[in-house]
Coordinates of N, CA, C and O and ligand atoms in Angstrom, one line a residue:
X30 N -26.3 -15.2 16.6 CA -26.5 -14.2 15.5 C -25.2 -14.2 14.7 O -24.1 -14.1 15.2
X31 N -25.3 -14.2 13.4 CA -24.1 -14.1 12.5 C -24.0 -12.6 12.1 O -24.9 -11.9 11.7
X32 N -22.7 -12.1 12.3 CA -22.5 -10.7 11.9 C -22.1 -10.6 10.5 O -21.4 -11.6 10.0
X33 N -22.4 -9.6 9.8 CA -22.0 -9.5 8.4 C -20.5 -9.2 8.3 O -20.0 -8.5 9.2
X34 N -19.8 -9.7 7.3 CA -18.4 -9.4 7.2 C -18.1 -7.9 7.1 O -18.8 -7.2 6.5
X35 N -17.0 -7.5 7.7 CA -16.6 -6.1 7.6 C -15.9 -5.8 6.2 O -15.3 -6.7 5.7
X36 N -16.1 -4.6 5.7 CA -15.3 -4.3 4.5 C -13.8 -4.5 4.7 O -13.3 -4.3 5.8
X37 N -13.2 -4.9 3.6 CA -11.8 -5.3 3.7 C -10.9 -4.5 2.9 O -11.2 -4.1 1.7
X38 N -9.7 -4.1 3.5 CA -8.7 -3.4 2.8 C -7.6 -4.4 2.5 O -7.1 -5.1 3.4
X39 N -7.1 -4.4 1.2 CA -5.9 -5.2 0.9 C -4.7 -4.3 1.0 O -4.7 -3.3 0.3
X40 N -3.8 -4.6 1.9 CA -2.5 -3.8 2.0 C -1.4 -4.6 1.3 O -1.2 -5.8 1.7
X41 N -0.8 -4.0 0.4 CA 0.2 -4.6 -0.4 C 1.6 -3.9 -0.2 O 1.7 -2.7 -0.3
X42 N 2.6 -4.8 0.0 CA 3.9 -4.3 0.2 C 4.9 -4.9 -0.8 O 4.9 -6.1 -0.9
X43 N 5.5 -4.1 -1.6 CA 6.4 -4.6 -2.6 C 7.8 -4.8 -2.2 O 8.1 -5.1 -1.0
X44 N 8.7 -4.7 -3.2 CA 10.1 -5.2 -3.0 C 10.8 -4.6 -1.9 O 10.8 -3.3 -1.7
X45 N 11.5 -5.4 -1.1 CA 12.5 -5.0 0.0 C 11.8 -4.4 1.2 O 12.5 -3.9 2.1
X46 N 10.5 -4.4 1.2 CA 9.8 -3.8 2.4 C 9.8 -4.8 3.6 O 9.5 -4.4 4.7
X47 N 10.1 -6.1 3.3 CA 10.1 -7.1 4.4 C 11.2 -6.7 5.5 O 11.1 -7.2 6.6
X48 N 12.2 -6.0 5.0 CA 13.3 -5.7 6.0 C 13.2 -4.3 6.5 O 14.2 -3.7 7.0
X49 N 12.0 -3.7 6.5 CA 11.9 -2.4 7.1 C 12.3 -2.4 8.5 O 12.0 -3.4 9.2
X50 N 12.8 -1.4 9.0 CA 13.3 -1.4 10.4 C 14.8 -1.5 10.4 O 15.5 -0.9 11.2
X51 N 15.3 -2.4 9.5 CA 16.8 -2.6 9.3 C 17.3 -1.8 8.1 O 18.5 -1.5 8.0
X52 N 16.4 -1.7 7.1 CA 16.8 -1.1 5.8 C 16.9 0.4 5.8 O 15.9 1.1 6.0
X53 N 18.1 0.9 5.6 CA 18.3 2.4 5.5 C 17.4 3.1 6.5 O 16.5 3.9 6.0
X54 N 17.5 2.9 7.8 CA 16.6 3.5 8.7 C 16.6 5.0 8.7 O 15.5 5.6 9.1
X55 N 17.7 5.6 8.2 CA 17.7 7.1 8.1 C 16.7 7.6 7.1 O 16.3 8.7 7.1
X56 N 16.3 6.7 6.1 CA 15.4 7.1 5.1 C 14.0 6.5 5.4 O 13.0 7.2 5.3
X57 N 13.9 5.2 5.8 CA 12.6 4.6 6.0 C 12.2 4.4 7.4 O 11.0 3.9 7.6
X58 N 13.0 4.8 8.4 CA 12.6 4.7 9.8 C 12.9 3.4 10.4 O 13.4 2.5 9.7
X59 N 12.5 3.2 11.6 CA 12.9 2.0 12.4 C 11.7 1.1 12.6 O 11.8 0.1 13.2
X60 N 10.5 1.5 12.2 CA 9.3 0.7 12.3 C 9.4 -0.5 11.4 O 9.7 -0.4 10.2
X61 N 9.1 -1.7 11.9 CA 9.1 -2.9 11.1 C 7.8 -3.0 10.3 O 6.8 -2.4 10.6
X62 N 7.8 -3.9 9.3 CA 6.6 -4.1 8.5 C 5.5 -4.7 9.3 O 4.4 -4.3 9.2
X63 N 5.9 -5.6 10.2 CA 4.9 -6.2 11.1 C 4.2 -5.2 11.9 O 3.0 -5.2 12.2
X64 N 5.0 -4.2 12.4 CA 4.4 -3.1 13.2 C 3.5 -2.3 12.4 O 2.4 -1.8 12.8
X65 N 3.9 -2.0 11.2 CA 3.0 -1.2 10.3 C 1.7 -1.9 10.0 O 0.6 -1.3 10.1
X66 N 1.8 -3.2 9.8 CA 0.6 -4.0 9.5 C -0.3 -4.0 10.7 O -1.5 -3.7 10.6
X67 N 0.3 -4.2 11.9 CA -0.5 -4.2 13.1 C -1.2 -2.8 13.4 O -2.4 -2.8 13.7
X68 N -0.4 -1.8 13.2 CA -1.0 -0.4 13.4 C -2.1 -0.2 12.4 O -3.1 0.5 12.7
X69 N -1.9 -0.6 11.2 CA -3.0 -0.4 10.1 C -4.2 -1.2 10.5 O -5.4 -0.7 10.3
X70 N -4.0 -2.4 11.1 CA -5.2 -3.2 11.5 C -6.0 -2.6 12.6 O -7.2 -2.5 12.6
X71 N -5.2 -2.0 13.6 CA -5.8 -1.4 14.7 C -6.6 -0.2 14.3 O -7.8 0.0 14.6
X72 N -6.0 0.6 13.4 CA -6.7 1.8 12.8 C -7.9 1.4 12.0 O -9.0 2.0 12.1
X73 N -7.8 0.3 11.2 CA -8.9 -0.1 10.4 C -10.0 -0.6 11.3 O -11.2 -0.3 11.0
X74 N -9.7 -1.3 12.3 CA -10.7 -1.9 13.2 C -11.5 -0.7 13.9 O -12.8 -0.9 14.0
X75 N -10.9 0.4 14.1 CA -11.6 1.5 14.7 C -12.7 2.1 13.7 O -13.6 2.7 14.1
X76 N -12.4 1.8 12.4 CA -13.4 2.2 11.4 C -14.3 1.0 11.0 O -15.0 1.1 10.0
X77 N -14.2 -0.1 11.7 CA -14.9 -1.3 11.4 C -14.5 -1.9 10.0 O -15.4 -2.3 9.3
X78 N -13.2 -1.9 9.8 CA -12.7 -2.4 8.5 C -11.7 -3.5 8.9 O -11.0 -3.4 9.9
X79 N -11.5 -4.5 8.0 CA -10.5 -5.5 8.2 C -9.3 -5.2 7.2 O -9.5 -4.5 6.2
X80 N -8.2 -5.8 7.5 CA -7.0 -5.7 6.7 C -6.4 -7.0 6.3 O -6.2 -7.9 7.2
X81 N -6.2 -7.3 5.0 CA -5.4 -8.4 4.6 C -4.1 -7.9 4.1 O -4.0 -6.8 3.4
X82 N -3.0 -8.6 4.4 CA -1.7 -8.1 4.0 C -0.9 -9.1 3.2 O -0.9 -10.3 3.5
X83 N -0.2 -8.6 2.1 CA 0.8 -9.4 1.4 C 2.0 -8.6 1.1 O 1.9 -7.5 0.7
X84 N 3.2 -9.2 1.4 CA 4.4 -8.6 0.9 C 5.1 -9.6 -0.1 O 5.1 -10.8 0.2
X85 N 5.6 -9.0 -1.2 CA 6.3 -9.8 -2.1 C 7.4 -9.0 -2.8 O 7.2 -7.8 -3.1
X86 N 8.5 -9.7 -3.1 CA 9.5 -9.2 -3.9 C 9.4 -9.4 -5.4 O 10.2 -9.2 -6.2
X87 N 8.2 -10.0 -5.8 CA 7.9 -10.4 -7.1 C 6.7 -9.7 -7.6 O 5.6 -9.9 -7.1
X88 N 6.8 -8.9 -8.7 CA 5.7 -8.1 -9.1 C 4.5 -8.9 -9.5 O 3.3 -8.5 -9.3
X89 N 4.7 -10.1 -10.1 CA 3.6 -10.9 -10.5 C 2.7 -11.4 -9.3 O 1.5 -11.5 -9.4
X90 N 3.3 -11.5 -8.1 CA 2.5 -11.9 -6.9 C 1.6 -10.7 -6.6 O 0.4 -11.0 -6.2
X91 N 2.1 -9.5 -6.7 CA 1.2 -8.4 -6.4 C 0.1 -8.3 -7.5 O -1.1 -8.0 -7.1
X92 N 0.4 -8.5 -8.7 CA -0.6 -8.5 -9.8 C -1.7 -9.6 -9.5 O -2.9 -9.3 -9.5
X93 N -1.2 -10.8 -9.1 CA -2.2 -11.8 -8.8 C -3.1 -11.4 -7.6 O -4.3 -11.6 -7.6
X94 N -2.5 -10.8 -6.6 CA -3.3 -10.4 -5.4 C -4.3 -9.3 -5.8 O -5.4 -9.3 -5.3
X95 N -3.9 -8.4 -6.7 CA -4.8 -7.3 -7.1 C -6.0 -7.9 -7.9 O -7.2 -7.6 -7.7
X96 N -5.7 -8.8 -8.8 CA -6.7 -9.5 -9.6 C -7.7 -10.3 -8.7 O -8.9 -10.3 -8.9
X97 N -7.1 -10.9 -7.7 CA -7.9 -11.7 -6.8 C -8.8 -10.8 -5.9 O -9.8 -11.3 -5.3
X98 N -8.4 -9.6 -5.8 CA -9.1 -8.6 -4.9 C -10.4 -8.1 -5.6 O -11.3 -7.6 -5.0
X99 N -10.4 -8.2 -7.0 CA -11.5 -7.6 -7.7 C -12.9 -8.2 -7.3 O -13.0 -9.4 -7.3
X100 N -13.8 -7.4 -7.0 CA -15.2 -7.9 -6.6 C -15.2 -8.6 -5.2 O -16.2 -9.1 -4.8
X101 N -14.1 -8.6 -4.5 CA -14.0 -9.3 -3.2 C -13.6 -8.4 -2.1 O -14.0 -8.5 -1.0
X102 N -12.6 -7.5 -2.4 CA -12.0 -6.6 -1.5 C -12.6 -5.2 -1.8 O -12.8 -4.8 -2.9
X103 N -12.6 -4.3 -0.7 CA -13.3 -3.0 -0.9 C -12.3 -1.9 -1.3 O -12.7 -0.9 -1.9
X104 N -11.0 -2.0 -0.9 CA -10.1 -1.0 -1.2 C -8.7 -1.5 -1.1 O -8.5 -2.6 -0.5
X105 N -7.7 -0.8 -1.7 CA -6.3 -1.3 -1.7 C -5.4 -0.1 -1.2 O -5.6 1.0 -1.6
X106 N -4.5 -0.5 -0.3 CA -3.4 0.4 0.0 C -2.1 -0.3 -0.5 O -1.9 -1.4 -0.2
X107 N -1.3 0.4 -1.3 CA -0.2 -0.2 -1.9 C 1.1 0.7 -1.7 O 1.1 1.8 -2.1
X108 N 2.1 0.1 -1.2 CA 3.5 0.6 -1.3 C 4.3 -0.4 -2.2 O 4.7 -1.4 -1.7
X109 N 4.4 -0.1 -3.4 CA 5.0 -1.1 -4.3 C 6.6 -1.1 -4.2 O 7.2 -2.0 -4.8
X110 N 7.2 -0.3 -3.3 CA 8.6 -0.2 -3.3 C 9.1 0.2 -4.6 O 8.5 1.0 -5.3
X111 N 10.2 -0.3 -5.1 CA 10.8 0.1 -6.4 C 9.9 -0.2 -7.6 O 10.1 0.4 -8.6
X112 N 9.0 -1.2 -7.4 CA 8.1 -1.4 -8.5 C 7.3 -0.2 -8.9 O 6.8 -0.1 -10.1
X113 N 7.1 0.7 -8.0 CA 6.5 2.0 -8.2 C 6.9 2.7 -9.5 O 6.1 3.3 -10.2
X114 N 8.2 2.5 -9.8 CA 8.8 3.4 -10.8 C 8.9 2.7 -12.2 O 9.2 3.4 -13.1
X115 N 8.5 1.4 -12.2 CA 8.5 0.8 -13.6 C 7.5 -0.3 -13.8 O 7.4 -0.8 -15.0
X116 N 6.8 -0.8 -12.8 CA 6.0 -2.0 -13.0 C 4.6 -1.7 -13.6 O 3.6 -1.5 -12.9
X117 N 4.6 -1.6 -15.0 CA 3.3 -1.3 -15.6 C 2.3 -2.4 -15.5 O 1.1 -2.2 -15.6
X118 N 2.8 -3.6 -15.2 CA 1.8 -4.7 -14.9 C 1.0 -4.4 -13.6 O -0.2 -4.7 -13.6
X119 N 1.6 -3.8 -12.6 CA 0.9 -3.4 -11.4 C -0.1 -2.2 -11.7 O -1.2 -2.2 -11.3
X120 N 0.4 -1.3 -12.6 CA -0.5 -0.2 -13.0 C -1.8 -0.8 -13.7 O -2.9 -0.4 -13.3
X121 N -1.6 -1.7 -14.6 CA -2.7 -2.3 -15.4 C -3.6 -3.1 -14.4 O -4.9 -3.0 -14.6
X122 N -3.1 -3.8 -13.5 CA -3.9 -4.6 -12.6 C -4.7 -3.6 -11.7 O -6.0 -3.8 -11.5
X123 N -4.1 -2.6 -11.2 CA -4.8 -1.6 -10.4 C -5.9 -0.9 -11.2 O -7.0 -0.6 -10.6
X124 N -5.7 -0.7 -12.5 CA -6.7 0.0 -13.3 C -7.9 -0.8 -13.4 O -9.0 -0.3 -13.7
X125 N -7.8 -2.2 -13.2 CA -9.0 -3.0 -13.3 C -9.7 -3.2 -12.0 O -10.8 -3.8 -11.9
X126 N -9.2 -2.5 -10.9 CA -9.8 -2.7 -9.6 C -10.8 -1.5 -9.5 O -10.5 -0.3 -9.7
X127 N -12.0 -1.8 -9.0 CA -13.1 -0.8 -9.0 C -13.1 0.1 -7.7 O -13.7 1.2 -7.8
X128 N -12.4 -0.3 -6.7 CA -12.5 0.5 -5.4 C -11.4 1.5 -5.3 O -10.5 1.6 -6.2
X129 N -11.4 2.3 -4.2 CA -10.3 3.2 -3.9 C -9.0 2.6 -3.8 O -8.8 1.5 -3.2
X130 N -7.9 3.2 -4.3 CA -6.5 2.8 -4.2 C -5.7 3.9 -3.6 O -5.7 5.0 -4.2
X131 N -5.0 3.7 -2.5 CA -4.1 4.7 -1.9 C -2.7 4.2 -2.1 O -2.4 3.1 -1.6
X132 N -1.9 5.0 -2.7 CA -0.4 4.7 -2.9 C 0.3 5.3 -1.7 O 0.0 6.5 -1.4
X133 N 1.1 4.5 -1.0 CA 1.8 5.0 0.2 C 3.3 4.9 0.0 O 3.8 3.8 -0.5
X134 N 4.1 5.9 0.4 CA 5.5 5.8 0.4 C 6.0 6.3 1.8 O 5.5 7.4 2.2
X135 N 6.9 5.6 2.4 CA 7.5 6.1 3.7 C 8.3 7.3 3.4 O 8.2 8.3 4.2
X136 N 9.1 7.3 2.4 CA 9.9 8.5 2.1 C 9.2 9.3 1.1 O 8.1 8.9 0.6
X137 N 9.7 10.5 0.7 CA 9.1 11.3 -0.3 C 10.0 11.1 -1.6 O 11.0 11.7 -1.8
X138 N 9.5 10.2 -2.5 CA 10.4 9.9 -3.7 C 10.7 11.1 -4.5 O 11.7 11.2 -5.2
X139 N 9.8 12.1 -4.5 CA 10.0 13.3 -5.3 C 11.2 14.1 -4.8 O 11.7 15.0 -5.5
X140 N 11.6 13.9 -3.6 CA 12.7 14.7 -3.0 C 14.0 13.9 -3.0 O 15.0 14.2 -2.4
X141 N 14.0 12.7 -3.8 CA 15.1 11.9 -3.9 C 15.7 11.8 -5.3 O 15.5 12.7 -6.0
X142 N 16.3 10.7 -5.6 CA 17.0 10.6 -7.0 C 15.9 10.8 -8.1 O 14.8 10.3 -7.9
X143 N 16.4 11.3 -9.2 CA 15.4 11.6 -10.3 C 14.6 10.3 -10.8 O 13.5 10.5 -11.1
X144 N 15.3 9.1 -10.7 CA 14.6 8.0 -11.2 C 13.4 7.6 -10.3 O 12.5 6.8 -10.7
X145 N 13.4 8.2 -9.1 CA 12.2 7.9 -8.2 C 11.1 8.9 -8.4 O 10.0 8.8 -7.8
X146 N 11.3 9.8 -9.3 CA 10.2 10.9 -9.5 C 9.1 10.4 -10.3 O 8.0 11.0 -10.3
X147 N 9.3 9.3 -11.0 CA 8.1 8.8 -11.8 C 7.5 7.7 -11.1 O 8.1 6.7 -10.6
X148 N 6.2 7.8 -10.9 CA 5.4 6.6 -10.4 C 4.4 6.2 -11.4 O 3.6 7.0 -11.9
X149 N 4.5 4.9 -11.8 CA 3.5 4.4 -12.8 C 2.2 4.0 -12.1 O 1.3 3.6 -12.7
X150 N 2.2 4.0 -10.8 CA 1.1 3.7 -10.0 C 0.2 4.9 -9.7 O -1.1 4.8 -9.7
X151 N 0.8 6.1 -9.6 CA 0.0 7.3 -9.3 C -1.2 7.5 -10.2 O -2.2 7.9 -9.8
X152 N -1.0 7.3 -11.6 CA -2.1 7.6 -12.5 C -3.3 6.7 -12.2 O -4.4 7.1 -12.6
X153 N -3.2 5.6 -11.5 CA -4.3 4.8 -11.2 C -4.7 4.7 -9.7 O -5.5 3.9 -9.3
X154 N -4.1 5.6 -9.0 CA -4.4 5.7 -7.5 C -5.4 6.8 -7.3 O -5.4 7.8 -8.0
X155 N -6.2 6.6 -6.3 CA -7.2 7.6 -5.9 C -6.4 8.8 -5.3 O -6.7 10.0 -5.5
X156 N -5.4 8.4 -4.5 CA -4.5 9.4 -3.9 C -3.2 8.8 -3.5 O -3.1 7.6 -3.4
X157 N -2.3 9.7 -3.1 CA -0.9 9.3 -2.7 C -0.5 9.9 -1.4 O -0.8 11.1 -1.3
X158 N 0.1 9.2 -0.5 CA 0.6 9.7 0.7 C 2.1 9.4 0.7 O 2.5 8.2 0.7
X159 N 3.0 10.4 0.8 CA 4.4 10.1 0.7 C 5.1 11.0 1.7 O 4.7 12.2 2.0
X160 N 6.2 10.5 2.3 CA 7.1 11.3 3.1 C 6.7 11.4 4.6 O 7.4 12.1 5.3
X161 N 5.7 10.7 5.0 CA 5.2 10.8 6.4 C 5.6 9.6 7.2 O 5.2 9.4 8.3
X162 N 6.5 8.7 6.7 CA 6.9 7.5 7.4 C 5.8 6.6 7.6 O 4.8 6.6 6.9
X163 N 5.9 5.8 8.7 CA 4.9 4.8 9.0 C 3.5 5.3 9.2 O 2.5 4.7 9.0
X164 N 3.5 6.6 9.7 CA 2.2 7.2 10.0 C 1.3 7.3 8.7 O 0.1 7.4 8.7
X165 N 2.0 7.3 7.5 CA 1.3 7.4 6.3 C 0.3 6.3 6.1 O -0.8 6.4 5.4
X166 N 0.6 5.1 6.6 CA -0.3 3.9 6.5 C -1.6 4.1 7.2 O -2.7 3.8 6.8
X167 N -1.5 4.7 8.5 CA -2.7 4.9 9.3 C -3.6 6.0 8.6 O -4.8 6.0 8.6
X168 N -2.9 7.0 8.0 CA -3.6 8.1 7.3 C -4.3 7.5 6.1 O -5.4 7.9 5.7
X169 N -3.6 6.5 5.4 CA -4.3 5.9 4.3 C -5.5 5.1 4.7 O -6.5 5.1 4.0
X170 N -5.5 4.5 5.8 CA -6.7 3.8 6.3 C -7.8 4.8 6.6 O -8.9 4.5 6.2
X171 N -7.4 5.9 7.2 CA -8.4 6.9 7.5 C -9.1 7.4 6.1 O -10.3 7.6 6.0
X172 N -8.2 7.6 5.1 CA -8.7 8.1 3.8 C -9.6 7.1 3.2 O -10.7 7.4 2.7
X173 N -9.3 5.8 3.3 CA -10.2 4.7 2.8 C -11.5 4.7 3.5 O -12.6 4.6 2.8
X174 N -11.5 4.9 4.8 CA -12.7 4.9 5.6 C -13.6 6.0 5.1 O -14.8 5.8 4.9
X175 N -13.0 7.2 4.9 CA -13.7 8.3 4.4 C -14.3 8.1 3.0 O -15.5 8.3 2.7
X176 N -13.5 7.5 2.1 CA -13.9 7.3 0.8 C -15.0 6.2 0.7 O -15.9 6.4 -0.1
X177 N -14.9 5.2 1.5 CA -15.9 4.1 1.5 C -17.3 4.6 2.1 O -18.3 4.1 1.8
X178 N -17.2 5.6 3.0 CA -18.3 6.2 3.6 C -19.2 7.0 2.7 O -20.4 7.3 3.0
X179 N -18.6 7.6 1.7 CA -19.3 8.5 0.8 C -20.4 7.9 0.1 O -20.3 6.8 -0.4
Ligands
DQA218 C1 9.5 3.5 -1.2 C2 10.2 4.5 -2.2 C3 10.8 3.7 -3.4 O1 11.5 4.6 -4.2 C4 11.7 2.7 -2.9 O2 12.2 1.9 -4.0 C5 11.2 1.8 -1.9 C6 10.4 2.4 -0.8 C7 9.0 4.3 0.1 O3 8.2 3.7 0.8 O4 9.5 5.4 0.4 O5 11.5 0.6 -1.8 O6 8.3 3.0 -1.9

């Protein structure tokens, strides 16, 4: 018997997130990106969802991944890193995606330097989770499961 493919979440990690765990742990915590991806997969699996992950320090790679997700992937979770604050190319790509988009930040950018208070991604996100550390990703998966269920 062939089983039908499970709905898929594309998890996107932007600039400097590959060194999570080592990078300013007092701000971003000690959980590595590999652990975050694994926890997201476990949580997604509990909802019968799959996760694809891409990390890149190049905004164009994230744009390509979002465009490739159109009509193929069911939802996106994105932590763009510093691209959050200026990458209109990522904004425009996400605007073309038809499914739910959850923006995640480990820290709370609004409680930090003024230049972090602007997100060019928030206007095209279904919702944003910020300031809850690595747990924010599992909550984002729960939110996607809820949104896809409706
Ligand atoms: C971040 C917040 C951004 O301001 C910062 O540039 C990052 C990480 C976060 O997850 O808290 O790289 O997106």
